[in-house]
PDB file of C-alpha atoms in Angstrom:
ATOM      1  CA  UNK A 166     166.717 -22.417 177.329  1.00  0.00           C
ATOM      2  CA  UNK A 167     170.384 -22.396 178.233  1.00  0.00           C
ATOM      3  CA  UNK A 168     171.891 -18.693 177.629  1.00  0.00           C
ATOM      4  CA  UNK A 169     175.000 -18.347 176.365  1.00  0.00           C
ATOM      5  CA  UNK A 170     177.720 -15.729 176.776  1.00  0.00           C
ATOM      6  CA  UNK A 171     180.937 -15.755 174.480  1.00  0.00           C
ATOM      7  CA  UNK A 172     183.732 -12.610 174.203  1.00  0.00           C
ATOM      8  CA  UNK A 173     181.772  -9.836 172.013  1.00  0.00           C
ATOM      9  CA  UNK A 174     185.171  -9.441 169.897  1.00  0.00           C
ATOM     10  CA  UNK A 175     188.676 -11.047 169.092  1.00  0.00           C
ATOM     11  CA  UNK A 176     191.787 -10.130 167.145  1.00  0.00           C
ATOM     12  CA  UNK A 177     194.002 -12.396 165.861  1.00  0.00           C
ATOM     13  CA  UNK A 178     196.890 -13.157 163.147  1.00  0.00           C
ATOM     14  CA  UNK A 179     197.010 -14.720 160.198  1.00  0.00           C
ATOM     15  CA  UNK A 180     198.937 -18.601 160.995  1.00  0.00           C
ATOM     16  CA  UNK A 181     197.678 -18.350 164.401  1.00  0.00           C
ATOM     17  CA  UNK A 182     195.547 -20.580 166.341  1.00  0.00           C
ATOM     18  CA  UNK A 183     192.125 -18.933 168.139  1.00  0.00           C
ATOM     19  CA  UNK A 184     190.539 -20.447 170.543  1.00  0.00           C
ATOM     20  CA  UNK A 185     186.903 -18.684 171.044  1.00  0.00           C
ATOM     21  CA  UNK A 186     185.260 -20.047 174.607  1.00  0.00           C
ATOM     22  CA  UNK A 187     181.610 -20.129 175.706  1.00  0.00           C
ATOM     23  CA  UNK A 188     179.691 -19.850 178.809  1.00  0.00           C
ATOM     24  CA  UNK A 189     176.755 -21.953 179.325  1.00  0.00           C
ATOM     25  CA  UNK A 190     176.170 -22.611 182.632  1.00  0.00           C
ATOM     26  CA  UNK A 191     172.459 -23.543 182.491  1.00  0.00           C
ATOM     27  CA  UNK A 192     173.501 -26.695 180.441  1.00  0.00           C
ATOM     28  CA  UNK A 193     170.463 -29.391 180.123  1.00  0.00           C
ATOM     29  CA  UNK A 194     171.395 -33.190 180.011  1.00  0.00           C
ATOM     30  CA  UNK A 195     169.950 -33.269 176.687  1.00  0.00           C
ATOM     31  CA  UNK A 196     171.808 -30.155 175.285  1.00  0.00           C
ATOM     32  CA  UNK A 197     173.980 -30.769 172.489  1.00  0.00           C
ATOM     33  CA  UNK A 198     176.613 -27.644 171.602  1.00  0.00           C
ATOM     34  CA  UNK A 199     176.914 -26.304 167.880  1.00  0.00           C
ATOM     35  CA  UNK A 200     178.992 -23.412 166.808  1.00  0.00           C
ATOM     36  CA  UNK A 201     177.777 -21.448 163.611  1.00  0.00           C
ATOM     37  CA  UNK A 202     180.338 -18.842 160.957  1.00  0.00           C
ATOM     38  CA  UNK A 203     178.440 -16.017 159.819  1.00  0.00           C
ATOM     39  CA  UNK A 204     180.390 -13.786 156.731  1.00  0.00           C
ATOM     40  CA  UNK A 205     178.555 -10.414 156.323  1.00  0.00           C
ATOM     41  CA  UNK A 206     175.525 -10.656 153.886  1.00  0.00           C
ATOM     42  CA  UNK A 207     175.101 -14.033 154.374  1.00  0.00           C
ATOM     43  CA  UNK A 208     173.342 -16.670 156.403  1.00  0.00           C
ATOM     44  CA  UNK A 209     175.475 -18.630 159.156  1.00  0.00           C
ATOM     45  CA  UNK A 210     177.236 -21.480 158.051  1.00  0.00           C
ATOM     46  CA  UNK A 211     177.647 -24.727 160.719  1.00  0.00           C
ATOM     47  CA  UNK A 212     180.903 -25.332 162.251  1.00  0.00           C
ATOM     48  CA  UNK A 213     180.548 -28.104 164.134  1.00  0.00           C
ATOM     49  CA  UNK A 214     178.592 -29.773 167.030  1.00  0.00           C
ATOM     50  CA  UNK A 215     179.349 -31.658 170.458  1.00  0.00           C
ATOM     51  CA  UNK A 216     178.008 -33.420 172.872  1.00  0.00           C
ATOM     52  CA  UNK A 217     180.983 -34.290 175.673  1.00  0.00           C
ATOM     53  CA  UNK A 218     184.720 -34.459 175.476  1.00  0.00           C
ATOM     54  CA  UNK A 219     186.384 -33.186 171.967  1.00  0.00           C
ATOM     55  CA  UNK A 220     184.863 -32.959 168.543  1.00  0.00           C
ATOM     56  CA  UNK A 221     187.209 -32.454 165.287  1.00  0.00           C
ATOM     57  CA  UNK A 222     186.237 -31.919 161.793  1.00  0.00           C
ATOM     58  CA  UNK A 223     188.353 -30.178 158.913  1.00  0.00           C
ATOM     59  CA  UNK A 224     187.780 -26.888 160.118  1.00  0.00           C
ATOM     60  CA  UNK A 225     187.968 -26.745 163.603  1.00  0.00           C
ATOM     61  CA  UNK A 226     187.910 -28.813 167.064  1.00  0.00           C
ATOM     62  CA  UNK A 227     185.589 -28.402 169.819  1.00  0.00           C
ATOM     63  CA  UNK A 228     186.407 -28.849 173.466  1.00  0.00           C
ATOM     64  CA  UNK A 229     183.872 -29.648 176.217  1.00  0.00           C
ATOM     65  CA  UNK A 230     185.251 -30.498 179.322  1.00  0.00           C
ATOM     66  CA  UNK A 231     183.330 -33.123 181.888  1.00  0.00           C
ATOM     67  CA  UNK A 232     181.287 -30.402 183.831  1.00  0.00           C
ATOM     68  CA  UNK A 233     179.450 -29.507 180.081  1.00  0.00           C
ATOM     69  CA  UNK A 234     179.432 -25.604 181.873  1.00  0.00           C
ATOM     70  CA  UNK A 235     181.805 -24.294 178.627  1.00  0.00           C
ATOM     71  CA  UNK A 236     183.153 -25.199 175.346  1.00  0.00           C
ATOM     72  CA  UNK A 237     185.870 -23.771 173.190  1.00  0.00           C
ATOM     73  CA  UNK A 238     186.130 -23.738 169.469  1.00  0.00           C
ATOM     74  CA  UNK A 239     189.566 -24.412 168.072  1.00  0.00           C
ATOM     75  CA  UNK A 240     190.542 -22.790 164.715  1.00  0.00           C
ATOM     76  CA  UNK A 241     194.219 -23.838 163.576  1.00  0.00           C
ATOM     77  CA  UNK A 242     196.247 -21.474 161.707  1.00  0.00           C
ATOM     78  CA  UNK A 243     193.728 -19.077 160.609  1.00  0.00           C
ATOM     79  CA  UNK A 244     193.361 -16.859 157.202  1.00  0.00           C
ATOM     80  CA  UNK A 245     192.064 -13.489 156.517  1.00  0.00           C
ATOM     81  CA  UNK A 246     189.097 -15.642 155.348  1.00  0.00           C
ATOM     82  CA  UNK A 247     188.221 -16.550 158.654  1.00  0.00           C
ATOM     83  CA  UNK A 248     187.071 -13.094 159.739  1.00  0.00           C
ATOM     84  CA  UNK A 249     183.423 -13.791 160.581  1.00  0.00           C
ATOM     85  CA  UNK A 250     181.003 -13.659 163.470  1.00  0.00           C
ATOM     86  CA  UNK A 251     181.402 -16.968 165.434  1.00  0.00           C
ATOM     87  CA  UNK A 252     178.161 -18.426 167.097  1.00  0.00           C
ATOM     88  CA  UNK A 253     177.973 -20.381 170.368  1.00  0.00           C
ATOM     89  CA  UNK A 254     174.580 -22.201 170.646  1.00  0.00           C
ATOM     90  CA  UNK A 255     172.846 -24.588 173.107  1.00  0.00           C
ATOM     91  CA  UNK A 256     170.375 -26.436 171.519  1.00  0.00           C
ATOM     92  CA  UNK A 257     168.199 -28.189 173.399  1.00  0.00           C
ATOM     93  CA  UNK A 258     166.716 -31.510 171.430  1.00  0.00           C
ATOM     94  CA  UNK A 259     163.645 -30.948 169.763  1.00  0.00           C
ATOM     95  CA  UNK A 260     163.731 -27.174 170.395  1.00  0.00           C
ATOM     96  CA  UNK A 261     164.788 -23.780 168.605  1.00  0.00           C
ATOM     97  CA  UNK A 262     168.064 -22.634 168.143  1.00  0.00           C
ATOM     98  CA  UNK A 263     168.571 -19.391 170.306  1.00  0.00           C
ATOM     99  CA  UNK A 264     171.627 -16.750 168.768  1.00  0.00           C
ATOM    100  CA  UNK A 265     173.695 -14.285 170.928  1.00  0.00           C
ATOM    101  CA  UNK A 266     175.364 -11.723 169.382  1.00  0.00           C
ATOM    102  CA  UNK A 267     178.326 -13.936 168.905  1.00  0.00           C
ATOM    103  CA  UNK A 268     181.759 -13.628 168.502  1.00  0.00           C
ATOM    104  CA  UNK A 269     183.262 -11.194 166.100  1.00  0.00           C
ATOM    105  CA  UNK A 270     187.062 -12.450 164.713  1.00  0.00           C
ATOM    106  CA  UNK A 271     189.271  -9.976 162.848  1.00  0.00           C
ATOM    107  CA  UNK A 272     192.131 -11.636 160.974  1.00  0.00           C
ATOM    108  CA  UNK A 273     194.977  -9.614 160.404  1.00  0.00           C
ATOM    109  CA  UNK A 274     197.639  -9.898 158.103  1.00  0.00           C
TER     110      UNK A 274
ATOM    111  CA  UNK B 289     176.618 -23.484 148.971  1.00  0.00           C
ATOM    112  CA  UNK B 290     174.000 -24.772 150.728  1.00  0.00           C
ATOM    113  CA  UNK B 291     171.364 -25.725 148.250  1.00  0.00           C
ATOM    114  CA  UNK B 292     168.820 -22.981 150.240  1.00  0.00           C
ATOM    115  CA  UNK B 293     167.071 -20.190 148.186  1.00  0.00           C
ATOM    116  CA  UNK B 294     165.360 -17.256 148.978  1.00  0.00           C
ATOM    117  CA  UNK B 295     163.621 -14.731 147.162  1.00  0.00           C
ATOM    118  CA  UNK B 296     164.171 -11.801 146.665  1.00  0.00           C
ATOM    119  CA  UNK B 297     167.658 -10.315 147.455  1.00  0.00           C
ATOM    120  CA  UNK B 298     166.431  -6.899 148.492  1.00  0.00           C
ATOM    121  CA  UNK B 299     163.081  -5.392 148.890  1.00  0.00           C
ATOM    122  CA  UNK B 300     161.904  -2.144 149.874  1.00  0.00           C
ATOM    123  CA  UNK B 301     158.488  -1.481 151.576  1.00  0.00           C
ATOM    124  CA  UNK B 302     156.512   1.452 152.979  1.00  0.00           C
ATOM    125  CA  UNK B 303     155.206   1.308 156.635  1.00  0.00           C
ATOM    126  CA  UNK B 304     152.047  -0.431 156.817  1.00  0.00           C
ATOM    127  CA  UNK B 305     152.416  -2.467 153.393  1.00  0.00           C
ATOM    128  CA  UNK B 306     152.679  -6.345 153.196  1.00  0.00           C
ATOM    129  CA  UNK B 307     155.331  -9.001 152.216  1.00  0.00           C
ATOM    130  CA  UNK B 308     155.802 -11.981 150.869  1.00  0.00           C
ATOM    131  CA  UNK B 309     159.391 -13.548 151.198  1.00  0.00           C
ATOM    132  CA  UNK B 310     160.298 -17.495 149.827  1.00  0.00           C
ATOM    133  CA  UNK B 311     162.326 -19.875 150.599  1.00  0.00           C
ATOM    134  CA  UNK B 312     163.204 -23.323 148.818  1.00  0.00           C
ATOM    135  CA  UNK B 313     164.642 -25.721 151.175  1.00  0.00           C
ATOM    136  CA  UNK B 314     167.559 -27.952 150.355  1.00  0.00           C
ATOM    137  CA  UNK B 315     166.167 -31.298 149.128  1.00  0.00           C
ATOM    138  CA  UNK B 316     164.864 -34.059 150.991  1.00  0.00           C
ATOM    139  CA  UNK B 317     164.945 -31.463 153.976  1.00  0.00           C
ATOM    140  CA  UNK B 318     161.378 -31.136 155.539  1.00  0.00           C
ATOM    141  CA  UNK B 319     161.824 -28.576 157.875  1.00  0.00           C
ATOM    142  CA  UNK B 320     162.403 -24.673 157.396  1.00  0.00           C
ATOM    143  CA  UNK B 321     162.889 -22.316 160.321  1.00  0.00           C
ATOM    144  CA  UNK B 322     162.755 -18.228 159.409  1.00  0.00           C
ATOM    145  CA  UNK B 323     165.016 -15.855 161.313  1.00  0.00           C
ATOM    146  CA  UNK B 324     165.183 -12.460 161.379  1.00  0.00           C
ATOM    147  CA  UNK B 325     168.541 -10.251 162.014  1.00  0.00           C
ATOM    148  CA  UNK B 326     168.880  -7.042 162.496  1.00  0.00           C
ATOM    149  CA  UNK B 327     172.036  -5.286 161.978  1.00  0.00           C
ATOM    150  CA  UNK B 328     174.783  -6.168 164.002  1.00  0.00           C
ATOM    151  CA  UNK B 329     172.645  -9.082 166.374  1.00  0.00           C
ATOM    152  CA  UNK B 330     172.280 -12.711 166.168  1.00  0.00           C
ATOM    153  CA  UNK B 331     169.090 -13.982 164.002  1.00  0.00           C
ATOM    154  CA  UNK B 332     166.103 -14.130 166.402  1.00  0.00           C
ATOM    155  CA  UNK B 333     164.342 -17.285 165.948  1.00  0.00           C
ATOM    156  CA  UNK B 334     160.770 -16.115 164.244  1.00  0.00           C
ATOM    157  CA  UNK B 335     158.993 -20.016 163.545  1.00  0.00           C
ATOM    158  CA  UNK B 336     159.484 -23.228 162.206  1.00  0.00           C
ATOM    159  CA  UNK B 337     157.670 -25.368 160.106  1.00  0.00           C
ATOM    160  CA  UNK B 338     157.718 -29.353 159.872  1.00  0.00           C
ATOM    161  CA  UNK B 339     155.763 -31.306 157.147  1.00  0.00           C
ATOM    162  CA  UNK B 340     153.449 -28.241 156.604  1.00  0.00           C
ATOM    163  CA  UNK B 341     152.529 -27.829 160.347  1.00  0.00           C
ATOM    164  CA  UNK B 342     153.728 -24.840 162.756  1.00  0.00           C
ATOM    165  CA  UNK B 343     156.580 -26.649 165.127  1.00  0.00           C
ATOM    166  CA  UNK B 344     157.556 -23.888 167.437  1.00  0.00           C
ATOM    167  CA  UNK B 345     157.379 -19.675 167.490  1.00  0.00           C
ATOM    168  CA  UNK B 346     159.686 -17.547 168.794  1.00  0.00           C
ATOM    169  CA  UNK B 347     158.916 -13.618 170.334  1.00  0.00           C
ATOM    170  CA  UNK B 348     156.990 -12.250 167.033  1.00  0.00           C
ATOM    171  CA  UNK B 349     153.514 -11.029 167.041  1.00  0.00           C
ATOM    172  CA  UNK B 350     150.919 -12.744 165.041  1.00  0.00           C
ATOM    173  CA  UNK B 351     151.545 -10.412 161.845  1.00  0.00           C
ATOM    174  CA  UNK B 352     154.375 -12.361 161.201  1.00  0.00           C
ATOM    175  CA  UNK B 353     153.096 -15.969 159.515  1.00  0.00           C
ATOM    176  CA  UNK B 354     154.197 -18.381 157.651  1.00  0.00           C
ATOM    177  CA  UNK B 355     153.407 -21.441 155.232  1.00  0.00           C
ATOM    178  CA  UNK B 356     154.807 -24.574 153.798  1.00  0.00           C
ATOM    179  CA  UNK B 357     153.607 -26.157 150.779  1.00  0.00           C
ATOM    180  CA  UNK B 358     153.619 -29.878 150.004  1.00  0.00           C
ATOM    181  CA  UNK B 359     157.572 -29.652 148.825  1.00  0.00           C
ATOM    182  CA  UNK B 360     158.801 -28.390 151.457  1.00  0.00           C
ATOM    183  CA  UNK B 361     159.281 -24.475 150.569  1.00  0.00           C
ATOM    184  CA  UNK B 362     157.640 -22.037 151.941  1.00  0.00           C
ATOM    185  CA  UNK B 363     157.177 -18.505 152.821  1.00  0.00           C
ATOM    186  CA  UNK B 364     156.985 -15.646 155.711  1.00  0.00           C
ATOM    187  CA  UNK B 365     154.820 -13.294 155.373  1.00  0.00           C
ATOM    188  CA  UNK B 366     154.703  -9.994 157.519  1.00  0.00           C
ATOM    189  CA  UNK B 367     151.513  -7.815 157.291  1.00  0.00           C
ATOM    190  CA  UNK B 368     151.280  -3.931 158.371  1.00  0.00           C
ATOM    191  CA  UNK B 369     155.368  -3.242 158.026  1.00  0.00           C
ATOM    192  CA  UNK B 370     156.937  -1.300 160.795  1.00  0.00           C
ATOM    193  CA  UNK B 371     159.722   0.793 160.494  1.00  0.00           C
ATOM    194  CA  UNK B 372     161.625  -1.888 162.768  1.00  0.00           C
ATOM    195  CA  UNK B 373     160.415  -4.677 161.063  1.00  0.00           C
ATOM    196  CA  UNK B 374     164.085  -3.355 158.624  1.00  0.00           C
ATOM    197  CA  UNK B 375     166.253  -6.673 159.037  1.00  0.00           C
ATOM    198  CA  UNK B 376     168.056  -9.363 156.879  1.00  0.00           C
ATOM    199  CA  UNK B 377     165.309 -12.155 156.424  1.00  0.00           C
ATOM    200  CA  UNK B 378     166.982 -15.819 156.736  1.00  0.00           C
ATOM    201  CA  UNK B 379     165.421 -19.350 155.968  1.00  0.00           C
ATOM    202  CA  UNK B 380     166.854 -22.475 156.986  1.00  0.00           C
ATOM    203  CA  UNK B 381     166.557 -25.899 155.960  1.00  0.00           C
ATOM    204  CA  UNK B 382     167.244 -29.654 157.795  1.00  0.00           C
ATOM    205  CA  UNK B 383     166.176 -32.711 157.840  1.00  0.00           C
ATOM    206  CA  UNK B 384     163.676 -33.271 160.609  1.00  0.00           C
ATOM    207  CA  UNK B 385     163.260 -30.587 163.575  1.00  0.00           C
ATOM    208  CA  UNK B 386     165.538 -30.582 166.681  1.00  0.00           C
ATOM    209  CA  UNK B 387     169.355 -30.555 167.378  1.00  0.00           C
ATOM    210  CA  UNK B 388     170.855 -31.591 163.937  1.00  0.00           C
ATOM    211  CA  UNK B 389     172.301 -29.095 161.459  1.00  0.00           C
ATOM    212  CA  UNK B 390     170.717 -26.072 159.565  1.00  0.00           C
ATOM    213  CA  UNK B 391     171.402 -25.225 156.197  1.00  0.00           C
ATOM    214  CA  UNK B 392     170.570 -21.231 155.370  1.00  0.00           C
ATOM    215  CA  UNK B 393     169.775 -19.680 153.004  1.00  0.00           C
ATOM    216  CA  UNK B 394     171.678 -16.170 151.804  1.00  0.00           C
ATOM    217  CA  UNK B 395     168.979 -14.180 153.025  1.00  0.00           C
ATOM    218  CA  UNK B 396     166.063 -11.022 151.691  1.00  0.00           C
ATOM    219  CA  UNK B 397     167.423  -7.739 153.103  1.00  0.00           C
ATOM    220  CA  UNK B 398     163.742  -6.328 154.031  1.00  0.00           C
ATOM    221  CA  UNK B 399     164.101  -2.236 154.152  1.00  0.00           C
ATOM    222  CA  UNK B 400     160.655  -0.635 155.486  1.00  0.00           C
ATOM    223  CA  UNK B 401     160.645   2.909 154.870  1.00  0.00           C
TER     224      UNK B 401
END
Protein backbone atom coordinates (compact mmCIF):
# COMPACT_ATOMS: atom_id res chain seq x y z
CA UNK A 1 0.00 0.00 0.00
CA UNK A 2 1.21 3.46 -0.91
CA UNK A 3 2.28 5.43 2.46
CA UNK A 4 1.58 8.72 2.75
CA UNK A 5 3.27 11.61 4.55
CA UNK A 6 1.49 15.12 4.88
CA UNK A 7 2.77 18.25 7.41
CA UNK A 8 1.68 16.96 11.08
CA UNK A 9 0.25 20.67 11.70
CA UNK A 10 -0.77 24.07 9.98
CA UNK A 11 -1.86 27.52 11.06
CA UNK A 12 -3.71 29.65 9.13
CA UNK A 13 -6.19 32.83 9.00
CA UNK A 14 -9.49 33.24 8.67
CA UNK A 15 -10.11 34.59 4.53
CA UNK A 16 -7.03 32.85 3.66
CA UNK A 17 -6.36 30.22 1.24
CA UNK A 18 -4.42 26.76 2.60
CA UNK A 19 -2.99 24.66 0.57
CA UNK A 20 -2.20 21.20 2.56
CA UNK A 21 0.34 18.89 0.23
CA UNK A 22 0.94 15.12 0.32
CA UNK A 23 3.69 12.78 -0.29
CA UNK A 24 3.02 9.59 -1.94
CA UNK A 25 5.72 8.43 -3.70
CA UNK A 26 4.84 4.71 -3.90
CA UNK A 27 1.83 5.72 -6.16
CA UNK A 28 0.16 2.49 -8.01
CA UNK A 29 -1.36 3.02 -11.58
CA UNK A 30 -4.57 2.11 -10.16
CA UNK A 31 -4.42 4.49 -7.09
CA UNK A 32 -6.99 6.99 -6.94
CA UNK A 33 -6.29 10.05 -4.17
CA UNK A 34 -9.13 11.07 -1.59
CA UNK A 35 -8.74 13.59 1.12
CA UNK A 36 -11.00 13.10 4.32
CA UNK A 37 -12.13 16.31 7.29
CA UNK A 38 -12.24 14.93 10.60
CA UNK A 39 -13.97 17.56 13.49
CA UNK A 40 -13.19 16.19 17.01
CA UNK A 41 -15.82 13.57 18.20
CA UNK A 42 -16.76 12.71 15.01
CA UNK A 43 -16.13 10.39 12.11
CA UNK A 44 -14.18 11.84 8.94
CA UNK A 45 -16.14 13.44 6.48
CA UNK A 46 -14.96 13.08 2.45
CA UNK A 47 -13.47 15.97 0.79
CA UNK A 48 -12.89 15.03 -2.39
CA UNK A 49 -11.11 12.48 -4.70
CA UNK A 50 -8.65 12.49 -7.84
CA UNK A 51 -7.29 10.60 -10.14
CA UNK A 52 -4.78 13.00 -12.47
CA UNK A 53 -4.64 16.68 -13.15
CA UNK A 54 -7.17 18.99 -10.92
CA UNK A 55 -10.36 18.06 -9.18
CA UNK A 56 -12.89 20.93 -7.86
CA UNK A 57 -15.96 20.57 -5.89
CA UNK A 58 -17.68 23.29 -3.55
CA UNK A 59 -15.33 22.89 -0.91
CA UNK A 60 -12.08 22.54 -2.13
CA UNK A 61 -9.75 21.73 -5.32
CA UNK A 62 -7.31 19.06 -5.62
CA UNK A 63 -4.08 19.25 -7.54
CA UNK A 64 -2.14 16.24 -8.91
CA UNK A 65 0.49 17.02 -11.08
CA UNK A 66 1.59 14.45 -14.14
CA UNK A 67 4.24 12.44 -12.07
CA UNK A 68 0.99 11.31 -9.54
CA UNK A 69 4.17 11.44 -6.66
CA UNK A 70 1.97 14.41 -4.61
CA UNK A 71 -1.24 16.15 -4.41
CA UNK A 72 -2.37 19.31 -2.72
CA UNK A 73 -5.72 20.15 -1.32
CA UNK A 74 -6.91 23.67 -1.96
CA UNK A 75 -9.23 25.32 0.64
CA UNK A 76 -10.31 29.00 -0.47
CA UNK A 77 -10.87 31.53 2.07
CA UNK A 78 -11.18 29.49 5.07
CA UNK A 79 -13.44 29.90 8.44
CA UNK A 80 -12.86 29.09 11.98
CA UNK A 81 -15.08 26.13 10.93
CA UNK A 82 -12.52 24.66 8.99
CA UNK A 83 -10.27 23.73 11.92
CA UNK A 84 -10.15 19.94 11.54
CA UNK A 85 -7.71 17.13 10.96
CA UNK A 86 -7.19 16.86 7.13
CA UNK A 87 -6.59 13.26 5.69
CA UNK A 88 -4.40 12.36 2.70
CA UNK A 89 -5.21 8.79 1.48
CA UNK A 90 -4.09 6.44 -1.36
CA UNK A 91 -6.52 4.07 -2.04
CA UNK A 92 -5.73 1.45 -4.01
CA UNK A 93 -8.99 -0.05 -6.05
CA UNK A 94 -10.60 -2.75 -4.42
CA UNK A 95 -8.52 -2.36 -1.23
CA UNK A 96 -8.70 -0.68 2.37
CA UNK A 97 -8.33 2.73 3.07
CA UNK A 98 -5.02 3.24 5.12
CA UNK A 99 -5.06 6.76 7.63
CA UNK A 100 -1.90 8.72 8.73
CA UNK A 101 -2.12 10.88 11.38
CA UNK A 102 -3.14 13.62 9.07
CA UNK A 103 -3.03 17.09 8.96
CA UNK A 104 -4.10 19.20 11.84
CA UNK A 105 -5.48 23.01 10.62
CA UNK A 106 -5.98 25.74 13.23
CA UNK A 107 -8.05 28.66 11.97
CA UNK A 108 -7.48 31.76 13.57
CA UNK A 109 -9.42 34.70 13.76
CA UNK B 1 -25.28 14.03 8.20
CA UNK B 2 -24.46 11.05 6.78
CA UNK B 3 -27.37 8.75 7.27
CA UNK B 4 -24.72 6.23 9.42
CA UNK B 5 -25.66 5.13 13.02
CA UNK B 6 -23.95 3.64 15.67
CA UNK B 7 -24.78 2.49 18.94
CA UNK B 8 -24.01 3.42 21.71
CA UNK B 9 -22.35 6.88 22.21
CA UNK B 10 -20.17 5.88 25.12
CA UNK B 11 -19.55 2.69 26.88
CA UNK B 12 -17.48 1.73 29.66
CA UNK B 13 -16.01 -1.82 30.16
CA UNK B 14 -13.77 -3.66 32.62
CA UNK B 15 -10.62 -5.53 31.31
CA UNK B 16 -11.47 -8.85 30.16
CA UNK B 17 -15.36 -8.17 29.54
CA UNK B 18 -17.06 -8.30 26.04
CA UNK B 19 -18.73 -5.82 23.57
CA UNK B 20 -21.10 -5.47 21.29
CA UNK B 21 -21.06 -2.17 19.16
CA UNK B 22 -23.78 -1.48 15.94
CA UNK B 23 -23.82 0.13 13.15
CA UNK B 24 -26.72 0.90 10.54
CA UNK B 25 -25.38 1.69 7.24
CA UNK B 26 -26.72 4.44 5.05
CA UNK B 27 -29.31 2.91 2.68
CA UNK B 28 -28.83 1.04 -0.33
CA UNK B 29 -25.07 0.93 0.89
CA UNK B 30 -23.88 -2.78 1.17
CA UNK B 31 -20.69 -2.43 2.54
CA UNK B 32 -19.52 -1.37 6.19
CA UNK B 33 -15.86 -1.09 7.15
CA UNK B 34 -15.08 -0.65 11.24
CA UNK B 35 -12.18 1.53 12.32
CA UNK B 36 -10.75 2.05 15.37
CA UNK B 37 -8.95 5.48 16.60
CA UNK B 38 -7.20 6.09 19.29
CA UNK B 39 -6.66 9.45 20.58
CA UNK B 40 -4.88 11.74 18.57
CA UNK B 41 -4.09 8.96 15.36
CA UNK B 42 -5.76 8.24 12.19
CA UNK B 43 -8.56 5.31 12.36
CA UNK B 44 -6.74 1.99 11.79
CA UNK B 45 -8.58 -0.01 9.37
CA UNK B 46 -10.04 -3.12 11.65
CA UNK B 47 -12.40 -5.18 8.65
CA UNK B 48 -14.85 -4.83 6.15
CA UNK B 49 -17.80 -6.51 5.28
CA UNK B 50 -19.59 -6.86 1.73
CA UNK B 51 -23.05 -8.56 1.30
CA UNK B 52 -22.57 -10.42 4.67
CA UNK B 53 -19.08 -11.86 3.77
CA UNK B 54 -15.57 -10.74 5.39
CA UNK B 55 -13.84 -8.50 2.39
CA UNK B 56 -10.54 -7.61 3.87
CA UNK B 57 -8.83 -7.34 7.72
CA UNK B 58 -6.57 -5.05 8.80
CA UNK B 59 -3.68 -5.63 11.92
CA UNK B 60 -6.34 -6.85 14.72
CA UNK B 61 -6.20 -10.14 16.39
CA UNK B 62 -8.97 -12.56 16.00
CA UNK B 63 -10.90 -11.20 19.24
CA UNK B 64 -11.97 -8.52 17.25
CA UNK B 65 -15.07 -9.90 14.81
CA UNK B 66 -17.62 -8.79 13.14
CA UNK B 67 -21.12 -9.52 11.39
CA UNK B 68 -23.53 -8.25 8.86
CA UNK B 69 -27.03 -9.13 8.75
CA UNK B 70 -29.22 -9.40 5.65
CA UNK B 71 -29.80 -5.31 5.67
CA UNK B 72 -26.77 -4.38 5.63
CA UNK B 73 -25.98 -3.35 9.46
CA UNK B 74 -23.93 -4.91 11.42
CA UNK B 75 -21.77 -5.12 14.38
CA UNK B 76 -18.02 -5.46 15.92
CA UNK B 77 -17.61 -7.28 18.54
CA UNK B 78 -14.36 -7.37 20.75
CA UNK B 79 -14.02 -10.24 23.33
CA UNK B 80 -11.52 -10.22 26.50
CA UNK B 81 -11.14 -6.08 26.61
CA UNK B 82 -7.69 -4.76 27.08
CA UNK B 83 -6.85 -1.75 28.66
CA UNK B 84 -5.65 -0.53 25.05
CA UNK B 85 -8.43 -1.75 23.34
CA UNK B 86 -9.76 2.38 24.89
CA UNK B 87 -10.48 4.09 21.36
CA UNK B 88 -13.33 5.90 19.44
CA UNK B 89 -15.14 2.98 17.50
CA UNK B 90 -16.14 4.18 13.78
CA UNK B 91 -18.40 2.39 11.10
CA UNK B 92 -18.56 3.30 7.64
CA UNK B 93 -20.89 2.80 4.95
CA UNK B 94 -20.64 2.79 0.73
CA UNK B 95 -21.92 1.41 -1.91
CA UNK B 96 -19.87 -1.54 -3.07
CA UNK B 97 -16.14 -2.12 -1.68
CA UNK B 98 -13.07 -0.37 -3.22
CA UNK B 99 -12.04 3.27 -4.07
CA UNK B 100 -15.44 5.17 -3.95
CA UNK B 101 -16.56 7.24 -0.96
CA UNK B 102 -17.25 6.31 2.76
CA UNK B 103 -19.91 7.60 4.70
CA UNK B 104 -19.17 7.34 8.79
CA UNK B 105 -20.79 7.09 11.23
CA UNK B 106 -20.30 9.52 14.58
CA UNK B 107 -18.67 6.90 16.36
CA UNK B 108 -18.93 4.58 20.21
CA UNK B 109 -16.20 6.05 22.45
CA UNK B 110 -15.16 2.44 23.97
CA UNK B 111 -13.39 3.21 27.60
CA UNK B 112 -11.89 -0.21 29.10
CA UNK B 113 -11.04 0.26 32.57
Amino acid sequence: LAKTTQPISMDSYEGQEVNITCSHNNIATNDYITWYQQFPSQGPRFIIQGYKTKVTNEVASLFIPADRKSSTLSLPRVSLSDTAVYYCLVVPEGQNFVFGPGTRLSVLP
Amino acid sequence: ETGVTQSPTHLIKTRGQQVTLRCSSQSGHNTVSWYQQALGQGPQFIFQYYREEENGRGNFPPRFSGLQFPNYSSELNVNALELDDSALYLCASSLNSGVGEQYFGPGTRLTVT
